[in-house]
């Protein structure tokens, strides 16, 4: 019944390994079927080489496993929180990819230093606040989602499909599980470029608003003209 | 009719992936047939793995597609502008390769710190000015070309087959599409080395003129003695 | 008789190459059979491609070779010292992996900058003191172990399965040879991330104790809930 | 007649590509047969994939090609100069490997920051002086060798089988062509580690003399005890 969703989420998880964003069993990707009110997610602690479609876990929007033998990712409550509040996203990806994690650990937003960034993220990539003791002590994974949502109060999730969780690492999302992974790959590239640009020119500022608009809107929205569509 | 040109441009585009200068559908390479007044270029938004010769688009020097089913690269107008003004170049390559883009984003020229650089680029690798609001608002891609040409007023394009477009990334060129890609590979290497040298010795200056001359002219021009020719 | 132990240690050594932690014959992994009072270790100076199970050397806890034709690793006395004092470890791994060695050479501990680190190491990764002249002059490899043990006076080895030997490189350990290698892979990743985070934010401090506790204890000890067990 | 020498030098050149020290036709390795007074060297400008034993050029100690159809490496005169003055070396390797070239461009010696370095190079890796105008203008490649030799007046070549040519890149050597390549691989690793250690601890000094002696002499000379010999 959930076969197609499982396949999509399996392929998206496998793509994390292909793009060298993860090692061992780190990271996780999910995809949602909003019509049926369920999402599919990687099982906890399973290595990517051993991942098969039947191991993907199906979870409903109350957080209950409705299909699958294994425990879902330990980050499932974060995914759930994001699906409930970001109503137009279709997939979520979490990694500890090297350069994005450097910025998350440093608790520094990634300024938009160039068009590679502007093509995909509509401005500065935000960092969440550091979590307080109480939020860590109980419902930690759910609260991780809450901190993300609070940071996005004035940001449209599909205009900024990435966040750096302070002291932790990136979450990305998109219209599908596959798009979420693509945004994770681009984020890693953008994070590496931003570190290098900062080392070359420590006083560097974000690009001008009109160049940001030009590039983001060249690829997104009703006036987009990139690609074959 | 354009079969050979398409094959050359296909192979040059595929080489971008082999040399790990691009991910997804980023970047584009073109090659020109000056006799017939057309150039061949990568289609917009097509992944490199799916690229075949028949998908390469043929464009004339008024910017019209004269053969091919797909839309040409969104950067086609930049290529056209360069072909019109740099009359002895045969191919153009645009990437967002990591280290070259770091320098472009930082809006810093790459000084000639050593002979790897001097073997291929006859001096400091220039950066364009940041584009003004009007140039971004209309004919953005054509104007990108114009900014490059303005920066090259006193520079011979084949002596300096690379430029960093400010806030964006590198364009390279050469006598053929293949040579343009080779210059993109070397630029990426030179950009990485330059960042490292600057970190080791923040006060580093360009090499002396006579060492620059020796290395560039050892490989280029009528007294060249490198290689088998 | 030692066939299974040799196989485990062989696979663990081969994994060093797969994870690109070593070049040539650098590094070595061992695993102990505490019941029989022996450990198996890589032979000295043998390249990983040429390593086979029968070349793995069996050493007793007095440091004598009890089975095998080859000389054991030149670091055998360090392994022996650690097995004698860290009674609950089952395997040891030594590499000169690039980023971990940068920190060891710099004689700087790796602060816990994020949850990737906290998931695996319960706090700051320690550096040994630099060895004094006498400790270098005689029994150098045994004394390397002694310096590690002295540094761990108030640290539980399985809570902190890694150390940076000053001016040298990392040793890691775990419940098995395989776990020791996994800790070496994670250490290298954590060391790279820490350098990047420090470059982005030179004033960065370790994460709070409660976040450290949350992540380490989520994966270790009786209340762990990560994975399928 | 020169078949074995050609094979050794071919394999050593191919190893440069395997170890990712070169791109395109950059770099060159040679090996000498002192009994017959000839050395074998890579031809100029030939890509590594196209290199075969019969393309390797045989040169005598007056610099004349004595066997082979192709022009020898443009750096042949440098190799010749080194063979004439470093009488116990059997092979030479020149690359523009990324990290070693960063240091050469920065005109900074690589201090001995740790045991990885000390295992292979007996102290600080030297940089030549920058070449003067006259030395560049005529016999440039021969003079490159002379600058190296002048820098080694008080250094035993096999104790320090590497040099950084200022503004240019590394030359390494050893008892054979293969050993010269191994020293180039290790140098690249050491150069990368040194940059990282310097970034982590800008005030870092070389290791103490007794640790340097311990590690270098553990692997070299009559009291060596590393490996199976």
Coordinates of N, CA and C in Angstrom, one line a residue, chain C residues 9-137:
Chain C
X9 N 40.5 -8.7 13.2 CA 41.5 -7.7 13.2 C 41.9 -7.4 11.8
X10 N 41.9 -8.4 10.9 CA 42.2 -8.2 9.5 C 41.1 -7.2 8.9
X11 N 39.9 -7.5 9.1 CA 38.8 -6.7 8.6 C 38.8 -5.3 9.1
X12 N 39.2 -5.1 10.4 CA 39.3 -3.8 11.0 C 40.4 -3.0 10.4
X13 N 41.5 -3.7 10.1 CA 42.7 -3.0 9.5 C 42.3 -2.6 8.0
X14 N 41.6 -3.5 7.3 CA 41.2 -3.2 5.9 C 40.3 -2.0 5.9
X15 N 39.4 -1.9 7.0 CA 38.5 -0.8 7.0 C 39.2 0.6 7.1
X16 N 40.4 0.6 7.7 CA 41.1 1.9 7.7 C 41.4 2.4 6.3
X17 N 41.7 1.5 5.4 CA 41.9 1.9 4.0 C 40.7 2.3 3.3
X18 N 39.6 1.5 3.5 CA 38.3 1.9 2.9 C 37.8 3.3 3.3
X19 N 38.1 3.6 4.6 CA 37.6 4.9 5.1 C 38.7 6.0 4.9
X20 N 39.7 5.6 4.1 CA 40.7 6.6 3.7 C 41.4 7.3 4.9
X21 N 41.6 6.5 6.0 CA 42.3 7.1 7.2 C 43.8 6.9 7.1
X22 N 44.3 6.1 6.2 CA 45.7 5.8 6.1 C 46.2 5.7 4.7
X23 N 47.5 5.9 4.5 CA 48.2 5.6 3.2 C 49.3 4.7 3.5
X24 N 49.8 4.0 2.5 CA 50.9 3.1 2.6 C 50.7 2.1 3.8
X25 N 51.7 1.9 4.7 CA 51.5 1.0 5.8 C 51.2 1.6 7.1
X26 N 50.9 2.9 7.0 CA 50.6 3.7 8.3 C 49.5 3.1 9.1
X27 N 49.5 3.3 10.4 CA 48.4 3.0 11.2 C 48.4 1.5 11.6
X28 N 47.6 1.1 12.5 CA 47.5 -0.3 12.9 C 46.3 -0.4 13.9
X29 N 45.7 -1.6 13.7 CA 44.5 -1.9 14.6 C 44.8 -3.3 15.3
X30 N 44.4 -3.4 16.5 CA 44.5 -4.7 17.2 C 43.2 -5.0 17.9
X31 N 43.0 -6.3 18.3 CA 41.8 -6.7 19.0 C 42.3 -7.7 20.0
X32 N 41.6 -7.7 21.2 CA 42.1 -8.6 22.2 C 41.1 -9.8 22.5
X33 N 41.6 -10.9 22.9 CA 40.9 -12.0 23.4 C 41.3 -12.2 24.8
X34 N 40.5 -11.6 25.7 CA 40.9 -11.5 27.1 C 40.9 -12.8 27.8
X35 N 40.0 -13.7 27.3 CA 39.9 -15.0 27.9 C 41.2 -15.8 27.8
X36 N 41.8 -15.7 26.5 CA 43.0 -16.4 26.3 C 44.3 -15.5 26.5
X37 N 44.1 -14.3 26.9 CA 45.2 -13.5 27.2 C 46.1 -13.1 26.1
X38 N 45.5 -12.9 24.9 CA 46.3 -12.6 23.7 C 45.6 -11.5 22.9
X39 N 46.4 -10.7 22.2 CA 45.8 -9.8 21.2 C 46.4 -10.0 19.9
X40 N 45.6 -9.7 18.8 CA 46.1 -9.8 17.5 C 46.3 -8.4 16.9
X41 N 47.4 -8.2 16.2 CA 47.8 -6.9 15.7 C 48.4 -6.9 14.3
X42 N 48.3 -5.8 13.6 CA 48.9 -5.7 12.3 C 50.4 -5.9 12.4
X43 N 51.0 -6.6 11.4 CA 52.5 -6.6 11.3 C 53.1 -5.3 10.9
X44 N 54.3 -5.1 11.3 CA 55.0 -3.8 11.1 C 55.3 -3.6 9.6
X45 N 55.0 -2.4 9.0 CA 55.4 -2.0 7.7 C 54.8 -2.7 6.5
X46 N 53.8 -3.5 6.8 CA 53.1 -4.2 5.7 C 52.0 -3.3 5.1
X47 N 51.9 -3.2 3.8 CA 50.9 -2.4 3.1 C 49.5 -3.1 3.2
X48 N 48.5 -2.3 3.3 CA 47.1 -2.8 3.6 C 46.7 -3.8 2.5
X49 N 47.1 -3.5 1.2 CA 46.6 -4.3 0.1 C 47.2 -5.7 0.2
X50 N 48.3 -5.8 0.9 CA 49.0 -7.1 1.0 C 48.7 -7.9 2.3
X51 N 47.8 -7.3 3.1 CA 47.6 -7.8 4.4 C 46.6 -9.0 4.3
X52 N 47.0 -10.1 4.8 CA 46.1 -11.3 4.9 C 46.0 -11.8 6.4
X53 N 45.0 -12.6 6.6 CA 44.8 -13.1 8.0 C 46.0 -13.7 8.6
X54 N 46.7 -14.5 7.8 CA 47.9 -15.2 8.4 C 49.1 -14.3 8.7
X55 N 49.0 -13.1 8.2 CA 50.1 -12.1 8.5 C 49.8 -11.4 9.8
X56 N 48.6 -11.5 10.3 CA 48.3 -10.8 11.6 C 49.0 -11.5 12.7
X57 N 49.6 -10.8 13.6 CA 50.5 -11.4 14.6 C 49.8 -11.5 16.0
X58 N 50.0 -12.6 16.6 CA 49.3 -12.9 17.9 C 50.4 -12.6 19.0
X59 N 50.0 -11.7 20.0 CA 51.0 -11.3 21.0 C 50.3 -11.6 22.4
X60 N 51.1 -12.1 23.4 CA 50.5 -12.3 24.7 C 50.7 -11.0 25.6
X61 N 50.2 -11.0 26.8 CA 50.1 -9.8 27.6 C 51.5 -9.5 28.3
X62 N 52.5 -10.3 28.0 CA 53.8 -10.0 28.3 C 54.6 -9.4 27.1
X63 N 53.8 -9.3 26.0 CA 54.5 -8.6 24.8 C 55.2 -9.6 23.9
X64 N 55.1 -10.9 24.2 CA 55.7 -11.9 23.4 C 54.9 -12.4 22.2
X65 N 55.5 -12.5 21.0 CA 54.7 -13.1 19.9 C 54.5 -14.6 20.2
X66 N 53.2 -15.0 20.2 CA 52.9 -16.4 20.4 C 52.5 -17.1 19.1
X67 N 52.2 -16.4 18.1 CA 51.8 -17.0 16.8 C 52.0 -16.0 15.7
X68 N 52.5 -16.4 14.6 CA 52.7 -15.6 13.4 C 54.2 -15.5 13.1
X69 N 54.4 -15.3 11.8 CA 55.8 -15.3 11.2 C 56.4 -13.9 11.2
X70 N 55.6 -12.8 11.3 CA 56.1 -11.5 11.1 C 56.3 -10.7 12.4
X71 N 57.1 -9.7 12.3 CA 57.2 -8.8 13.5 C 55.9 -8.0 13.7
X72 N 55.5 -7.8 14.9 CA 54.2 -7.1 15.1 C 54.5 -5.6 14.9
X73 N 53.5 -4.8 14.8 CA 53.6 -3.3 14.6 C 54.6 -2.7 15.6
X74 N 55.3 -1.7 15.2 CA 56.3 -1.1 16.0 C 55.6 -0.4 17.2
X75 N 54.2 -0.2 17.1 CA 53.5 0.4 18.2 C 52.9 -0.6 19.2
X76 N 53.3 -1.9 19.1 CA 52.7 -2.9 19.9 C 52.8 -2.6 21.4
X77 N 53.9 -2.1 21.8 CA 54.0 -1.8 23.3 C 53.0 -0.8 23.7
X78 N 52.6 0.1 22.9 CA 51.6 1.1 23.2 C 50.2 0.4 23.4
X79 N 49.9 -0.5 22.5 CA 48.6 -1.2 22.5 C 48.6 -2.1 23.8
X80 N 49.7 -2.8 24.1 CA 49.8 -3.6 25.3 C 49.5 -2.8 26.6
X81 N 50.2 -1.7 26.7 CA 50.0 -0.8 27.8 C 48.5 -0.4 28.0
X82 N 47.9 -0.1 26.9 CA 46.5 0.3 27.0 C 45.6 -0.9 27.4
X83 N 45.8 -2.0 26.8 CA 45.0 -3.2 27.2 C 45.2 -3.5 28.7
X84 N 46.4 -3.3 29.2 CA 46.6 -3.7 30.6 C 45.9 -2.7 31.6
X85 N 45.7 -1.5 31.1 CA 45.1 -0.5 32.0 C 43.7 -0.1 31.8
X86 N 43.3 -0.3 30.5 CA 41.9 0.0 30.2 C 41.2 -1.4 30.0
X87 N 40.6 -1.9 31.1 CA 40.3 -3.3 31.2 C 39.0 -3.6 30.4
X88 N 38.2 -2.6 30.1 CA 37.0 -3.0 29.4 C 37.0 -2.7 27.9
X89 N 38.2 -2.4 27.4 CA 38.3 -2.2 25.9 C 38.7 -3.5 25.2
X90 N 38.2 -3.6 24.0 CA 38.4 -4.8 23.2 C 39.2 -4.6 22.0
X91 N 39.4 -3.4 21.6 CA 40.2 -3.1 20.3 C 40.8 -1.7 20.4
X92 N 41.9 -1.6 19.7 CA 42.6 -0.3 19.6 C 43.0 0.0 18.2
X93 N 42.9 1.3 17.8 CA 43.3 1.7 16.5 C 44.2 3.0 16.5
X94 N 45.2 2.9 15.8 CA 46.1 4.1 15.7 C 46.3 4.5 14.2
X95 N 46.0 5.8 13.9 CA 46.2 6.3 12.6 C 47.0 7.6 12.6
X96 N 47.3 8.1 11.5 CA 47.8 9.5 11.3 C 46.8 10.2 10.4
X97 N 45.5 10.0 10.7 CA 44.4 10.6 9.8 C 44.6 12.1 9.9
X98 N 44.3 12.8 8.7 CA 44.8 14.1 8.5 C 44.3 15.1 9.5
X99 N 43.0 15.3 9.8 CA 42.5 16.3 10.6 C 42.8 16.0 12.1
X100 N 42.6 14.8 12.5 CA 42.9 14.5 13.9 C 44.4 14.7 14.2
X101 N 45.3 14.4 13.2 CA 46.7 14.7 13.4 C 47.0 16.2 13.5
X102 N 46.3 17.0 12.7 CA 46.5 18.4 12.8 C 46.3 18.9 14.2
X103 N 45.3 18.4 14.9 CA 45.0 18.8 16.3 C 46.1 18.3 17.2
X104 N 46.5 17.0 17.0 CA 47.5 16.4 17.8 C 48.8 17.2 17.7
X105 N 49.2 17.5 16.5 CA 50.4 18.3 16.2 C 50.3 19.7 16.9
X106 N 49.1 20.3 16.8 CA 48.9 21.6 17.4 C 48.9 21.6 18.9
X107 N 48.8 20.3 19.5 CA 48.8 20.2 20.9 C 47.5 20.9 21.5
X108 N 46.4 20.8 20.8 CA 45.2 21.4 21.3 C 44.1 20.3 21.4
X109 N 43.4 20.3 22.5 CA 42.3 19.4 22.7 C 41.2 19.8 21.7
X110 N 40.3 18.9 21.4 CA 39.2 19.2 20.5 C 38.0 19.5 21.4
X111 N 37.5 20.7 21.5 CA 36.3 21.0 22.3 C 35.1 20.4 21.7
X112 N 34.1 20.1 22.5 CA 32.9 19.5 22.0 C 32.0 20.7 21.4
X113 N 32.1 20.9 20.1 CA 31.4 22.0 19.4 C 30.0 21.6 19.0
X114 N 29.6 20.3 19.1 CA 28.3 20.0 18.5 C 27.9 18.6 18.8
X115 N 26.8 18.2 18.3 CA 26.2 16.9 18.7 C 26.8 15.8 17.9
X116 N 27.4 16.0 16.8 CA 28.2 14.9 16.1 C 29.2 14.4 17.1
X117 N 29.9 15.3 17.7 CA 31.0 15.0 18.7 C 30.3 14.4 19.9
X118 N 29.2 15.0 20.4 CA 28.6 14.6 21.7 C 28.0 13.2 21.5
X119 N 27.6 12.8 20.3 CA 27.0 11.5 20.1 C 28.0 10.4 20.4
X120 N 29.3 10.7 20.3 CA 30.4 9.7 20.4 C 31.4 9.8 21.5
X121 N 31.7 11.1 21.9 CA 32.7 11.3 22.9 C 32.1 12.2 23.9
X122 N 32.3 11.8 25.2 CA 31.6 12.4 26.3 C 32.4 13.6 26.8
X123 N 32.6 14.6 25.9 CA 33.3 15.8 26.3 C 34.5 16.1 25.4
X124 N 35.4 17.0 25.9 CA 36.6 17.4 25.2 C 37.5 16.3 24.9
X125 N 38.0 16.2 23.7 CA 38.9 15.1 23.4 C 40.3 15.5 23.8
X126 N 40.9 14.7 24.8 CA 42.1 15.1 25.4 C 43.4 15.0 24.6
X127 N 44.4 15.8 24.9 CA 45.7 15.6 24.3 C 46.7 15.2 25.5
X128 N 47.6 14.3 25.2 CA 48.6 14.0 26.2 C 49.6 15.1 26.4
X129 N 50.4 15.0 27.4 CA 51.5 15.9 27.5 C 52.6 15.6 26.5
X130 N 53.4 16.5 26.1 CA 54.6 16.2 25.3 C 55.5 15.3 26.1
X131 N 56.1 14.3 25.4 CA 56.9 13.4 26.2 C 58.3 14.0 26.5
X132 N 58.8 13.7 27.7 CA 60.1 14.2 28.0 C 61.2 13.4 27.4
X133 N 62.4 13.9 27.5 CA 63.6 13.3 26.8 C 63.8 11.8 27.2
X134 N 63.7 11.6 28.5 CA 64.0 10.2 29.0 C 62.9 9.2 28.5
X135 N 61.7 9.7 28.5 CA 60.6 8.8 28.0 C 60.7 8.5 26.6
X136 N 61.3 9.4 25.8 CA 61.5 9.1 24.4 C 62.7 8.2 24.2
X137 N 63.8 8.4 25.0 CA 65.0 7.7 24.8 C 64.9 6.2 25.0

